[in-house]
């Protein structure tokens, strides 16, 4: 296969824009949905051009990119900055932006006001927020203000302190019942999809079966309508502990480590840049410069 043919084979067949309606159609057609987080222009472009259906500017930005221990310190300004970059790299995928901690917990008005900023200032096509029944009124208000919302239940990283760490949720029947109720409440409030994170496979399958909107799983087993992973986890670029559900699809870390070391070695050995990597003066200029130099040389020796 030629290089162009390989490139074509990697390109998705249909480049039709993904909308909330597409997600629904995919669920009905049992076509798996693909989603990835993105935080910048180049990775958004790569994922979009590879045919990923949904790009999420996740507040995992805090841990994956900004070096925080958790997502709680991520601000509206952080999210807006990165969402604008991802917008520039995204054409086909549905662009979803996470509402960071503190941007919707205080009031429904906050949720709508902050949600609007993502649509007006970064071209977001949906927002995502963490929480179940307690946040159904927020989801409803955002939806009424023409902002599609993706819900997120189960292991919700913004609840890290309440949960006492990142723990699998829904393990007891009572907990599972609460999550079923959360899922239903979000659907009724108008959510276009729900992320199910860190829950038993059996519970995720059950929720997926009774909802009419798609579920997108992360650590929730293979029976969800779609799957999402954090971009940096996909390429072993995360410095945090690797959860059980993460599969590395390429060793980006090794590639980068090697590349950085090779660059350093080449500079130290003075083999980079070589002559081909250097600009050259036009030949005529070199001759002229040589003439000027030799005239100057002659003048100096005459003066002596
Ligand atoms: O912020 C994020 O990356 C997320 C995904 C884990 C779904 O919310």
JSON list of N, CA and C in Angstrom, two decimals, residues 170-234:
[
{"chain": "A", "resi": 170, "resn": "UNK", "atom": "N", "xyz": [-21.13, 2.56, 43.00]},
{"chain": "A", "resi": 170, "resn": "UNK", "atom": "CA", "xyz": [-22.25, 1.68, 42.61]},
{"chain": "A", "resi": 170, "resn": "UNK", "atom": "C", "xyz": [-22.01, 0.22, 42.94]},
{"chain": "A", "resi": 171, "resn": "UNK", "atom": "N", "xyz": [-21.18, -0.04, 43.94]},
{"chain": "A", "resi": 171, "resn": "UNK", "atom": "CA", "xyz": [-20.88, -1.44, 44.25]},
{"chain": "A", "resi": 171, "resn": "UNK", "atom": "C", "xyz": [-21.96, -2.07, 45.14]},
{"chain": "A", "resi": 172, "resn": "UNK", "atom": "N", "xyz": [-22.63, -1.25, 45.97]},
{"chain": "A", "resi": 172, "resn": "UNK", "atom": "CA", "xyz": [-23.72, -1.80, 46.79]},
{"chain": "A", "resi": 172, "resn": "UNK", "atom": "C", "xyz": [-25.04, -1.58, 46.05]},
{"chain": "A", "resi": 173, "resn": "UNK", "atom": "N", "xyz": [-26.06, -2.35, 46.41]},
{"chain": "A", "resi": 173, "resn": "UNK", "atom": "CA", "xyz": [-27.35, -2.22, 45.71]},
{"chain": "A", "resi": 173, "resn": "UNK", "atom": "C", "xyz": [-27.93, -0.82, 45.94]},
{"chain": "A", "resi": 174, "resn": "UNK", "atom": "N", "xyz": [-27.70, -0.27, 47.14]},
{"chain": "A", "resi": 174, "resn": "UNK", "atom": "CA", "xyz": [-28.24, 1.07, 47.43]},
{"chain": "A", "resi": 174, "resn": "UNK", "atom": "C", "xyz": [-27.58, 2.13, 46.53]},
{"chain": "A", "resi": 175, "resn": "UNK", "atom": "N", "xyz": [-26.28, 1.99, 46.40]},
{"chain": "A", "resi": 175, "resn": "UNK", "atom": "CA", "xyz": [-25.51, 2.92, 45.56]},
{"chain": "A", "resi": 175, "resn": "UNK", "atom": "C", "xyz": [-25.91, 2.79, 44.09]},
{"chain": "A", "resi": 176, "resn": "UNK", "atom": "N", "xyz": [-26.11, 1.54, 43.69]},
{"chain": "A", "resi": 176, "resn": "UNK", "atom": "CA", "xyz": [-26.49, 1.27, 42.30]},
{"chain": "A", "resi": 176, "resn": "UNK", "atom": "C", "xyz": [-27.86, 1.89, 42.01]},
{"chain": "A", "resi": 177, "resn": "UNK", "atom": "N", "xyz": [-28.76, 1.77, 43.00]},
{"chain": "A", "resi": 177, "resn": "UNK", "atom": "CA", "xyz": [-30.11, 2.32, 42.84]},
{"chain": "A", "resi": 177, "resn": "UNK", "atom": "C", "xyz": [-30.04, 3.85, 42.68]},
{"chain": "A", "resi": 178, "resn": "UNK", "atom": "N", "xyz": [-29.17, 4.47, 43.49]},
{"chain": "A", "resi": 178, "resn": "UNK", "atom": "CA", "xyz": [-29.01, 5.92, 43.42]},
{"chain": "A", "resi": 178, "resn": "UNK", "atom": "C", "xyz": [-28.50, 6.33, 42.03]},
{"chain": "A", "resi": 179, "resn": "UNK", "atom": "N", "xyz": [-27.57, 5.53, 41.49]},
{"chain": "A", "resi": 179, "resn": "UNK", "atom": "CA", "xyz": [-27.02, 5.87, 40.17]},
{"chain": "A", "resi": 179, "resn": "UNK", "atom": "C", "xyz": [-28.06, 5.68, 39.06]},
{"chain": "A", "resi": 180, "resn": "UNK", "atom": "N", "xyz": [-28.91, 4.66, 39.21]},
{"chain": "A", "resi": 180, "resn": "UNK", "atom": "CA", "xyz": [-29.99, 4.47, 38.22]},
{"chain": "A", "resi": 180, "resn": "UNK", "atom": "C", "xyz": [-30.90, 5.69, 38.24]},
{"chain": "A", "resi": 181, "resn": "UNK", "atom": "N", "xyz": [-31.24, 6.16, 39.47]},
{"chain": "A", "resi": 181, "resn": "UNK", "atom": "CA", "xyz": [-32.12, 7.33, 39.61]},
{"chain": "A", "resi": 181, "resn": "UNK", "atom": "C", "xyz": [-31.45, 8.58, 39.03]},
{"chain": "A", "resi": 182, "resn": "UNK", "atom": "N", "xyz": [-30.15, 8.70, 39.27]},
{"chain": "A", "resi": 182, "resn": "UNK", "atom": "CA", "xyz": [-29.40, 9.85, 38.74]},
{"chain": "A", "resi": 182, "resn": "UNK", "atom": "C", "xyz": [-29.48, 9.87, 37.21]},
{"chain": "A", "resi": 183, "resn": "UNK", "atom": "N", "xyz": [-29.25, 8.70, 36.62]},
{"chain": "A", "resi": 183, "resn": "UNK", "atom": "CA", "xyz": [-29.24, 8.60, 35.15]},
{"chain": "A", "resi": 183, "resn": "UNK", "atom": "C", "xyz": [-30.61, 9.00, 34.59]},
{"chain": "A", "resi": 184, "resn": "UNK", "atom": "N", "xyz": [-31.65, 8.48, 35.20]},
{"chain": "A", "resi": 184, "resn": "UNK", "atom": "CA", "xyz": [-33.01, 8.78, 34.72]},
{"chain": "A", "resi": 184, "resn": "UNK", "atom": "C", "xyz": [-33.32, 10.27, 34.85]},
{"chain": "A", "resi": 185, "resn": "UNK", "atom": "N", "xyz": [-32.92, 10.84, 36.00]},
{"chain": "A", "resi": 185, "resn": "UNK", "atom": "CA", "xyz": [-33.19, 12.27, 36.25]},
{"chain": "A", "resi": 185, "resn": "UNK", "atom": "C", "xyz": [-32.49, 13.14, 35.21]},
{"chain": "A", "resi": 186, "resn": "UNK", "atom": "N", "xyz": [-31.26, 12.76, 34.86]},
{"chain": "A", "resi": 186, "resn": "UNK", "atom": "CA", "xyz": [-30.51, 13.56, 33.86]},
{"chain": "A", "resi": 186, "resn": "UNK", "atom": "C", "xyz": [-31.16, 13.45, 32.49]},
{"chain": "A", "resi": 187, "resn": "UNK", "atom": "N", "xyz": [-31.60, 12.23, 32.15]},
{"chain": "A", "resi": 187, "resn": "UNK", "atom": "CA", "xyz": [-32.27, 12.07, 30.85]},
{"chain": "A", "resi": 187, "resn": "UNK", "atom": "C", "xyz": [-33.56, 12.91, 30.82]},
{"chain": "A", "resi": 188, "resn": "UNK", "atom": "N", "xyz": [-34.32, 12.83, 31.89]},
{"chain": "A", "resi": 188, "resn": "UNK", "atom": "CA", "xyz": [-35.57, 13.60, 31.94]},
{"chain": "A", "resi": 188, "resn": "UNK", "atom": "C", "xyz": [-35.32, 15.11, 31.90]},
{"chain": "A", "resi": 189, "resn": "UNK", "atom": "N", "xyz": [-34.17, 15.53, 32.43]},
{"chain": "A", "resi": 189, "resn": "UNK", "atom": "CA", "xyz": [-33.85, 16.97, 32.43]},
{"chain": "A", "resi": 189, "resn": "UNK", "atom": "C", "xyz": [-33.39, 17.44, 31.06]},
{"chain": "A", "resi": 190, "resn": "UNK", "atom": "N", "xyz": [-33.13, 16.50, 30.15]},
{"chain": "A", "resi": 190, "resn": "UNK", "atom": "CA", "xyz": [-32.79, 16.89, 28.78]},
{"chain": "A", "resi": 190, "resn": "UNK", "atom": "C", "xyz": [-31.36, 16.61, 28.36]},
{"chain": "A", "resi": 191, "resn": "UNK", "atom": "N", "xyz": [-30.58, 15.89, 29.20]},
{"chain": "A", "resi": 191, "resn": "UNK", "atom": "CA", "xyz": [-29.19, 15.59, 28.82]},
{"chain": "A", "resi": 191, "resn": "UNK", "atom": "C", "xyz": [-29.17, 14.83, 27.49]},
{"chain": "A", "resi": 192, "resn": "UNK", "atom": "N", "xyz": [-28.12, 15.12, 26.68]},
{"chain": "A", "resi": 192, "resn": "UNK", "atom": "CA", "xyz": [-28.03, 14.46, 25.36]},
{"chain": "A", "resi": 192, "resn": "UNK", "atom": "C", "xyz": [-27.23, 13.16, 25.44]},
{"chain": "A", "resi": 193, "resn": "UNK", "atom": "N", "xyz": [-26.49, 12.98, 26.51]},
{"chain": "A", "resi": 193, "resn": "UNK", "atom": "CA", "xyz": [-25.70, 11.75, 26.72]},
{"chain": "A", "resi": 193, "resn": "UNK", "atom": "C", "xyz": [-25.23, 11.78, 28.17]},
{"chain": "A", "resi": 194, "resn": "UNK", "atom": "N", "xyz": [-24.79, 10.62, 28.65]},
{"chain": "A", "resi": 194, "resn": "UNK", "atom": "CA", "xyz": [-24.26, 10.58, 30.03]},
{"chain": "A", "resi": 194, "resn": "UNK", "atom": "C", "xyz": [-22.95, 9.81, 30.06]},
{"chain": "A", "resi": 195, "resn": "UNK", "atom": "N", "xyz": [-21.93, 10.42, 30.66]},
{"chain": "A", "resi": 195, "resn": "UNK", "atom": "CA", "xyz": [-20.67, 9.71, 30.89]},
{"chain": "A", "resi": 195, "resn": "UNK", "atom": "C", "xyz": [-20.85, 8.87, 32.16]},
{"chain": "A", "resi": 196, "resn": "UNK", "atom": "N", "xyz": [-20.54, 7.58, 32.04]},
{"chain": "A", "resi": 196, "resn": "UNK", "atom": "CA", "xyz": [-20.56, 6.68, 33.20]},
{"chain": "A", "resi": 196, "resn": "UNK", "atom": "C", "xyz": [-19.13, 6.37, 33.54]},
{"chain": "A", "resi": 197, "resn": "UNK", "atom": "N", "xyz": [-18.69, 6.82, 34.71]},
{"chain": "A", "resi": 197, "resn": "UNK", "atom": "CA", "xyz": [-17.27, 6.61, 35.06]},
{"chain": "A", "resi": 197, "resn": "UNK", "atom": "C", "xyz": [-17.13, 5.73, 36.30]},
{"chain": "A", "resi": 198, "resn": "UNK", "atom": "N", "xyz": [-16.22, 4.78, 36.23]},
{"chain": "A", "resi": 198, "resn": "UNK", "atom": "CA", "xyz": [-15.84, 3.97, 37.39]},
{"chain": "A", "resi": 198, "resn": "UNK", "atom": "C", "xyz": [-16.99, 3.29, 38.08]},
{"chain": "A", "resi": 199, "resn": "UNK", "atom": "N", "xyz": [-17.79, 2.56, 37.32]},
{"chain": "A", "resi": 199, "resn": "UNK", "atom": "CA", "xyz": [-18.88, 1.77, 37.93]},
{"chain": "A", "resi": 199, "resn": "UNK", "atom": "C", "xyz": [-18.81, 0.34, 37.38]},
{"chain": "A", "resi": 200, "resn": "UNK", "atom": "N", "xyz": [-19.44, -0.62, 38.09]},
{"chain": "A", "resi": 200, "resn": "UNK", "atom": "CA", "xyz": [-19.38, -2.01, 37.60]},
{"chain": "A", "resi": 200, "resn": "UNK", "atom": "C", "xyz": [-20.00, -2.14, 36.22]},
{"chain": "A", "resi": 201, "resn": "UNK", "atom": "N", "xyz": [-19.41, -3.01, 35.45]},
{"chain": "A", "resi": 201, "resn": "UNK", "atom": "CA", "xyz": [-19.84, -3.28, 34.08]},
{"chain": "A", "resi": 201, "resn": "UNK", "atom": "C", "xyz": [-21.34, -3.61, 34.02]},
{"chain": "A", "resi": 202, "resn": "UNK", "atom": "N", "xyz": [-21.79, -4.44, 34.99]},
{"chain": "A", "resi": 202, "resn": "UNK", "atom": "CA", "xyz": [-23.18, -4.90, 34.99]},
{"chain": "A", "resi": 202, "resn": "UNK", "atom": "C", "xyz": [-24.14, -3.72, 35.15]},
{"chain": "A", "resi": 203, "resn": "UNK", "atom": "N", "xyz": [-23.79, -2.78, 36.04]},
{"chain": "A", "resi": 203, "resn": "UNK", "atom": "CA", "xyz": [-24.65, -1.62, 36.28]},
{"chain": "A", "resi": 203, "resn": "UNK", "atom": "C", "xyz": [-24.65, -0.71, 35.05]},
{"chain": "A", "resi": 204, "resn": "UNK", "atom": "N", "xyz": [-23.47, -0.53, 34.45]},
{"chain": "A", "resi": 204, "resn": "UNK", "atom": "CA", "xyz": [-23.38, 0.32, 33.25]},
{"chain": "A", "resi": 204, "resn": "UNK", "atom": "C", "xyz": [-24.24, -0.26, 32.13]},
{"chain": "A", "resi": 205, "resn": "UNK", "atom": "N", "xyz": [-24.23, -1.60, 32.00]},
{"chain": "A", "resi": 205, "resn": "UNK", "atom": "CA", "xyz": [-25.02, -2.26, 30.94]},
{"chain": "A", "resi": 205, "resn": "UNK", "atom": "C", "xyz": [-26.51, -2.02, 31.19]},
{"chain": "A", "resi": 206, "resn": "UNK", "atom": "N", "xyz": [-26.90, -2.11, 32.45]},
{"chain": "A", "resi": 206, "resn": "UNK", "atom": "CA", "xyz": [-28.31, -1.94, 32.80]},
{"chain": "A", "resi": 206, "resn": "UNK", "atom": "C", "xyz": [-28.77, -0.50, 32.51]},
{"chain": "A", "resi": 207, "resn": "UNK", "atom": "N", "xyz": [-27.94, 0.46, 32.95]},
{"chain": "A", "resi": 207, "resn": "UNK", "atom": "CA", "xyz": [-28.30, 1.87, 32.72]},
{"chain": "A", "resi": 207, "resn": "UNK", "atom": "C", "xyz": [-28.36, 2.15, 31.21]},
{"chain": "A", "resi": 208, "resn": "UNK", "atom": "N", "xyz": [-27.39, 1.61, 30.48]},
{"chain": "A", "resi": 208, "resn": "UNK", "atom": "CA", "xyz": [-27.34, 1.81, 29.02]},
{"chain": "A", "resi": 208, "resn": "UNK", "atom": "C", "xyz": [-28.61, 1.25, 28.37]},
{"chain": "A", "resi": 209, "resn": "UNK", "atom": "N", "xyz": [-29.08, 0.13, 28.87]},
{"chain": "A", "resi": 209, "resn": "UNK", "atom": "CA", "xyz": [-30.26, -0.50, 28.27]},
{"chain": "A", "resi": 209, "resn": "UNK", "atom": "C", "xyz": [-31.54, 0.29, 28.55]},
{"chain": "A", "resi": 210, "resn": "UNK", "atom": "N", "xyz": [-31.67, 0.88, 29.74]},
{"chain": "A", "resi": 210, "resn": "UNK", "atom": "CA", "xyz": [-32.95, 1.55, 29.99]},
{"chain": "A", "resi": 210, "resn": "UNK", "atom": "C", "xyz": [-32.98, 3.03, 29.59]},
{"chain": "A", "resi": 211, "resn": "UNK", "atom": "N", "xyz": [-31.83, 3.61, 29.30]},
{"chain": "A", "resi": 211, "resn": "UNK", "atom": "CA", "xyz": [-31.84, 5.02, 28.85]},
{"chain": "A", "resi": 211, "resn": "UNK", "atom": "C", "xyz": [-32.10, 5.09, 27.35]},
{"chain": "A", "resi": 212, "resn": "UNK", "atom": "N", "xyz": [-32.75, 6.15, 26.90]},
{"chain": "A", "resi": 212, "resn": "UNK", "atom": "CA", "xyz": [-32.85, 6.29, 25.43]},
{"chain": "A", "resi": 212, "resn": "UNK", "atom": "C", "xyz": [-31.74, 7.20, 24.89]},
{"chain": "A", "resi": 213, "resn": "UNK", "atom": "N", "xyz": [-31.01, 7.89, 25.79]},
{"chain": "A", "resi": 213, "resn": "UNK", "atom": "CA", "xyz": [-29.84, 8.66, 25.34]},
{"chain": "A", "resi": 213, "resn": "UNK", "atom": "C", "xyz": [-28.58, 7.81, 25.50]},
{"chain": "A", "resi": 214, "resn": "UNK", "atom": "N", "xyz": [-27.54, 8.09, 24.72]},
{"chain": "A", "resi": 214, "resn": "UNK", "atom": "CA", "xyz": [-26.34, 7.25, 24.81]},
{"chain": "A", "resi": 214, "resn": "UNK", "atom": "C", "xyz": [-25.54, 7.42, 26.10]},
{"chain": "A", "resi": 215, "resn": "UNK", "atom": "N", "xyz": [-24.92, 6.32, 26.50]},
{"chain": "A", "resi": 215, "resn": "UNK", "atom": "CA", "xyz": [-23.97, 6.37, 27.62]},
{"chain": "A", "resi": 215, "resn": "UNK", "atom": "C", "xyz": [-22.57, 6.26, 27.02]},
{"chain": "A", "resi": 216, "resn": "UNK", "atom": "N", "xyz": [-21.66, 6.99, 27.65]},
{"chain": "A", "resi": 216, "resn": "UNK", "atom": "CA", "xyz": [-20.26, 6.93, 27.20]},
{"chain": "A", "resi": 216, "resn": "UNK", "atom": "C", "xyz": [-19.44, 6.52, 28.41]},
{"chain": "A", "resi": 217, "resn": "UNK", "atom": "N", "xyz": [-18.80, 5.37, 28.29]},
{"chain": "A", "resi": 217, "resn": "UNK", "atom": "CA", "xyz": [-18.14, 4.80, 29.46]},
{"chain": "A", "resi": 217, "resn": "UNK", "atom": "C", "xyz": [-16.67, 5.12, 29.56]},
{"chain": "A", "resi": 218, "resn": "UNK", "atom": "N", "xyz": [-16.23, 5.21, 30.81]},
{"chain": "A", "resi": 218, "resn": "UNK", "atom": "CA", "xyz": [-14.78, 5.26, 31.10]},
{"chain": "A", "resi": 218, "resn": "UNK", "atom": "C", "xyz": [-14.63, 4.47, 32.39]},
{"chain": "A", "resi": 219, "resn": "UNK", "atom": "N", "xyz": [-14.05, 3.30, 32.30]},
{"chain": "A", "resi": 219, "resn": "UNK", "atom": "CA", "xyz": [-14.00, 2.41, 33.46]},
{"chain": "A", "resi": 219, "resn": "UNK", "atom": "C", "xyz": [-15.38, 1.90, 33.80]},
{"chain": "A", "resi": 220, "resn": "UNK", "atom": "N", "xyz": [-16.21, 1.67, 32.79]},
{"chain": "A", "resi": 220, "resn": "UNK", "atom": "CA", "xyz": [-17.57, 1.20, 33.03]},
{"chain": "A", "resi": 220, "resn": "UNK", "atom": "C", "xyz": [-17.90, -0.01, 32.14]},
{"chain": "A", "resi": 221, "resn": "UNK", "atom": "N", "xyz": [-16.88, -0.65, 31.63]},
{"chain": "A", "resi": 221, "resn": "UNK", "atom": "CA", "xyz": [-17.09, -1.86, 30.85]},
{"chain": "A", "resi": 221, "resn": "UNK", "atom": "C", "xyz": [-17.46, -1.61, 29.40]},
{"chain": "A", "resi": 222, "resn": "UNK", "atom": "N", "xyz": [-17.57, -2.71, 28.65]},
{"chain": "A", "resi": 222, "resn": "UNK", "atom": "CA", "xyz": [-17.73, -2.60, 27.18]},
{"chain": "A", "resi": 222, "resn": "UNK", "atom": "C", "xyz": [-19.17, -2.43, 26.70]},
{"chain": "A", "resi": 223, "resn": "UNK", "atom": "N", "xyz": [-20.14, -2.43, 27.61]},
{"chain": "A", "resi": 223, "resn": "UNK", "atom": "CA", "xyz": [-21.53, -2.44, 27.13]},
{"chain": "A", "resi": 223, "resn": "UNK", "atom": "C", "xyz": [-22.16, -1.05, 27.03]},
{"chain": "A", "resi": 224, "resn": "UNK", "atom": "N", "xyz": [-21.37, -0.01, 27.24]},
{"chain": "A", "resi": 224, "resn": "UNK", "atom": "CA", "xyz": [-21.89, 1.36, 27.08]},
{"chain": "A", "resi": 224, "resn": "UNK", "atom": "C", "xyz": [-22.04, 1.63, 25.58]},
{"chain": "A", "resi": 225, "resn": "UNK", "atom": "N", "xyz": [-22.75, 2.71, 25.26]},
{"chain": "A", "resi": 225, "resn": "UNK", "atom": "CA", "xyz": [-22.94, 3.04, 23.83]},
{"chain": "A", "resi": 225, "resn": "UNK", "atom": "C", "xyz": [-21.67, 3.58, 23.20]},
{"chain": "A", "resi": 226, "resn": "UNK", "atom": "N", "xyz": [-20.77, 4.10, 24.03]},
{"chain": "A", "resi": 226, "resn": "UNK", "atom": "CA", "xyz": [-19.51, 4.62, 23.50]},
{"chain": "A", "resi": 226, "resn": "UNK", "atom": "C", "xyz": [-18.45, 4.55, 24.58]},
{"chain": "A", "resi": 227, "resn": "UNK", "atom": "N", "xyz": [-17.24, 4.90, 24.21]},
{"chain": "A", "resi": 227, "resn": "UNK", "atom": "CA", "xyz": [-16.12, 4.88, 25.15]},
{"chain": "A", "resi": 227, "resn": "UNK", "atom": "C", "xyz": [-15.35, 6.19, 25.04]},
{"chain": "A", "resi": 228, "resn": "UNK", "atom": "N", "xyz": [-14.88, 6.66, 26.19]},
{"chain": "A", "resi": 228, "resn": "UNK", "atom": "CA", "xyz": [-14.02, 7.85, 26.19]},
{"chain": "A", "resi": 228, "resn": "UNK", "atom": "C", "xyz": [-12.74, 7.54, 26.99]},
{"chain": "A", "resi": 229, "resn": "UNK", "atom": "N", "xyz": [-11.63, 8.08, 26.57]},
{"chain": "A", "resi": 229, "resn": "UNK", "atom": "CA", "xyz": [-10.39, 8.00, 27.36]},
{"chain": "A", "resi": 229, "resn": "UNK", "atom": "C", "xyz": [-9.73, 9.37, 27.36]},
{"chain": "A", "resi": 230, "resn": "UNK", "atom": "N", "xyz": [-8.90, 9.58, 28.36]},
{"chain": "A", "resi": 230, "resn": "UNK", "atom": "CA", "xyz": [-8.09, 10.79, 28.43]},
{"chain": "A", "resi": 230, "resn": "UNK", "atom": "C", "xyz": [-6.94, 10.64, 27.42]},
{"chain": "A", "resi": 231, "resn": "UNK", "atom": "N", "xyz": [-6.77, 11.63, 26.58]},
{"chain": "A", "resi": 231, "resn": "UNK", "atom": "CA", "xyz": [-5.79, 11.56, 25.49]},
{"chain": "A", "resi": 231, "resn": "UNK", "atom": "C", "xyz": [-4.42, 11.10, 25.98]},
{"chain": "A", "resi": 232, "resn": "UNK", "atom": "N", "xyz": [-3.95, 11.69, 27.08]},
{"chain": "A", "resi": 232, "resn": "UNK", "atom": "CA", "xyz": [-2.61, 11.38, 27.57]},
{"chain": "A", "resi": 232, "resn": "UNK", "atom": "C", "xyz": [-2.49, 9.93, 28.04]},
{"chain": "A", "resi": 233, "resn": "UNK", "atom": "N", "xyz": [-3.60, 9.36, 28.52]},
{"chain": "A", "resi": 233, "resn": "UNK", "atom": "CA", "xyz": [-3.58, 7.94, 28.93]},
{"chain": "A", "resi": 233, "resn": "UNK", "atom": "C", "xyz": [-3.42, 7.04, 27.72]},
{"chain": "A", "resi": 234, "resn": "UNK", "atom": "N", "xyz": [-3.98, 7.45, 26.61]},
{"chain": "A", "resi": 234, "resn": "UNK", "atom": "CA", "xyz": [-3.93, 6.66, 25.38]},
{"chain": "A", "resi": 234, "resn": "UNK", "atom": "C", "xyz": [-2.49, 6.43, 24.92]}
]
